[in-house]
Structure formats: C-alpha cells, structure tokens
Short mmCIF file of C-alpha atoms in Angstrom, two decimals:
data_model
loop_
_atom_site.label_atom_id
_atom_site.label_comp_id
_atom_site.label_asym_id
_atom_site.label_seq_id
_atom_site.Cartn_x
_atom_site.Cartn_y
_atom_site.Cartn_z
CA UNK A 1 -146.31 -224.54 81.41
CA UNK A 2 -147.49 -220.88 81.56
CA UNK A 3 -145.03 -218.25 80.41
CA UNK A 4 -145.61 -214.75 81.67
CA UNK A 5 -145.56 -212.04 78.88
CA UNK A 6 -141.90 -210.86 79.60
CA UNK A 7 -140.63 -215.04 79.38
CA UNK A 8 -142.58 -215.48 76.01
CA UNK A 9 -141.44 -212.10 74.49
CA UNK A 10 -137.46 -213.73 75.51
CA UNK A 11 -138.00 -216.84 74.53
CA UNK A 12 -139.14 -215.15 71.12
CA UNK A 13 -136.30 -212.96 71.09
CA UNK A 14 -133.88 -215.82 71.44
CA UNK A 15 -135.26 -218.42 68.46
CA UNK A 16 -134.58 -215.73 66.58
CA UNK A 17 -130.68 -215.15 67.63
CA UNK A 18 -130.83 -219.03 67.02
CA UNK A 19 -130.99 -218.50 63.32
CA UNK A 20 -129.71 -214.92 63.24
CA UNK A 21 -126.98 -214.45 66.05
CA UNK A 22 -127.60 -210.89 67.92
CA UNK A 23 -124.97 -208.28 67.42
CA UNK A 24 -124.07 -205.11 69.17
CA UNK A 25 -126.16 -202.65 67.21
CA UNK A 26 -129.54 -204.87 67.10
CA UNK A 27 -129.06 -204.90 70.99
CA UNK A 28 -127.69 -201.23 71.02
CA UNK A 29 -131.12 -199.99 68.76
CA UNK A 30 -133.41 -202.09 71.44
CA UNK A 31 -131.88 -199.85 74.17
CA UNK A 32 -132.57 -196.26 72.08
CA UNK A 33 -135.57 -195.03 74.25
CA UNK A 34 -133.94 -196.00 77.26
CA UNK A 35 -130.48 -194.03 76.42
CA UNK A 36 -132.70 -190.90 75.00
CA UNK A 37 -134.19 -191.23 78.80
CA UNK A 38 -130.56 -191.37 80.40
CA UNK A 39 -129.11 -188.40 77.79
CA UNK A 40 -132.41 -186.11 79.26
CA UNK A 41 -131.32 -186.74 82.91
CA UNK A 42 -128.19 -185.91 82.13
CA UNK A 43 -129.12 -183.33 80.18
CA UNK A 44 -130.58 -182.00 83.54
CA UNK A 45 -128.19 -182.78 85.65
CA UNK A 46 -125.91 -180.22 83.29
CA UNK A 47 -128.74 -177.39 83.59
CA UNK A 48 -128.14 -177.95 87.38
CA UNK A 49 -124.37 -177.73 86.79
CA UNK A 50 -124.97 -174.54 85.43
CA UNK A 51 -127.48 -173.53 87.76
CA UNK A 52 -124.68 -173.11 90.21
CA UNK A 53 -124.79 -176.65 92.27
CA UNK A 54 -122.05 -178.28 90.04
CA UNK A 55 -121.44 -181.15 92.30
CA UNK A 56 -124.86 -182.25 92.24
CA UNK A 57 -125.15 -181.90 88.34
CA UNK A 58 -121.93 -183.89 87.69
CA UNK A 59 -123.31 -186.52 90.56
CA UNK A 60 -126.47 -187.07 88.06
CA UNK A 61 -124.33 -186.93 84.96
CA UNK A 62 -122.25 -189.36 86.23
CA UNK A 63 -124.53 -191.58 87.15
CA UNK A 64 -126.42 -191.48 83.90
CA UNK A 65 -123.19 -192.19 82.01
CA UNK A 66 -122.71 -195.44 84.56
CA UNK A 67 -125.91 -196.22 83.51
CA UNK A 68 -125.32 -196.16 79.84
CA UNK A 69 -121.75 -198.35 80.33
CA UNK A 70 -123.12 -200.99 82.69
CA UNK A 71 -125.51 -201.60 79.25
CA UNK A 72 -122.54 -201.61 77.18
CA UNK A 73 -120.70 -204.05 79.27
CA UNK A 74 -123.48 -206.18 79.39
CA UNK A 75 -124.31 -206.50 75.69
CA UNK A 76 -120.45 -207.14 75.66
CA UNK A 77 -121.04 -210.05 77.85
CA UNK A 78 -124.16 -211.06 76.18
CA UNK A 79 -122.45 -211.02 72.77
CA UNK A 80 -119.28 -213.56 74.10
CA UNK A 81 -121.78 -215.73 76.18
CA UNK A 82 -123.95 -216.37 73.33
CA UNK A 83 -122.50 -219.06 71.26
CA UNK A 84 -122.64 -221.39 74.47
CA UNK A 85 -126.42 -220.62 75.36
CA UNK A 86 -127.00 -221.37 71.52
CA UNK A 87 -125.34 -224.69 71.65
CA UNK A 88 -126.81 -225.56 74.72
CA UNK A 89 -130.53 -225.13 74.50
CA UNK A 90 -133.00 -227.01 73.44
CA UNK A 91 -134.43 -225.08 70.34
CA UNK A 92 -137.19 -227.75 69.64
CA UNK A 93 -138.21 -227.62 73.22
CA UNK A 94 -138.40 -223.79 72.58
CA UNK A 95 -140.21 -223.38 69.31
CA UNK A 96 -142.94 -226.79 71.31
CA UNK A 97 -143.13 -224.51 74.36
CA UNK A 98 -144.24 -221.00 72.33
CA UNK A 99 -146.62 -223.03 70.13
CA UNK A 100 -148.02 -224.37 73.16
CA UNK A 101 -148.37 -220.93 74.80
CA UNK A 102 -149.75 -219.40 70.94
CA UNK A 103 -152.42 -222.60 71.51
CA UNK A 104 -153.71 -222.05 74.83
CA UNK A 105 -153.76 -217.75 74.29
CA UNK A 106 -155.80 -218.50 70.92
CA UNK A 107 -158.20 -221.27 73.10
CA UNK A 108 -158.36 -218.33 76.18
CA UNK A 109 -158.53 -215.14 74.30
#
C-alpha cells in the first residue's frame, strides 16, 4: 500500500492521539496560521467597512468569522467522535502500515 504524503502525515497524527488523546487547544494551535489568515481578511473587510461600502465589509467579516466557527464546531465533533475511532482501529495495522511506508521511502529515496 502507498500512502500519499497528506494520508501518512494523518495516520502519524493519529498514533499519536492513540497514546495521547487530542484536545481542543493542540487542535486549536494546529489551526493558528490559518485563523491569523482569516483575522487579516477580516481585518480587510473592516478597512472596506470604513471605506464607505459597509455591506460588503461586514459580508467578508462575516464570512471570515463562519469560517473560524465551522473549525470550532468541527474540533468539537472531532473531540466527542474520538474515543470510538480509538477503540475501533487497528493501531498495530497502523504503526505495520507507516513502517512499511518509512521502508520503502528509505529503499526509494
């Protein structure tokens, strides 16, 4: 089996929530540079409230701040769901498929 980058980086990510369950602030601090992007947007979006086109401003401002709570929500989900994935998966078949992967990039690269 051949895991792309983005499976192998998750699958990483995961074994270690098996041994250290995530919580809201290690998820919150792996979102930072994408909230600093959404907080500059806004940011503009309340220049161009100022600017004198106030419903377009508050239209990006809004948005940004749907943004930022759809990510809350979903850590929130992520955070009750959890416990079930954990019981559920396989972690030997895990920590057999990313030694695999670690063999065959060491034999490639």
């Amino acid at each position: 089996m051949t895991l792309t980058k983005l499976q192998l980086r998750s699958l990483k990510v995961y074994l270690g929530w098996h041994t250290q369950p995530p919580t809201f602030w290690v998820l919150a601090r792996s979102s930072l540079r994408s909230w600093l992007a959404l907080a500059v947007v806004a940011g503009l979006g309340y220049l161009v409230v100022e600017s004198g086109y106030p419903e377009a401003g508050w239209l990006v401002i809004g948005i940004m701040g749907g943004a930022f709570l759809r990510d809350i929500g979903r850590y929130r989900v992520l955070l009750k769901v959890w416990p079930a994935h954990d019981d559920v998966t396989d972690w030997e078949r895990v920590k057999s498929v990313l030694e695999e992967q670690a063999g065959t990039t060491k034999n490639h690269g």
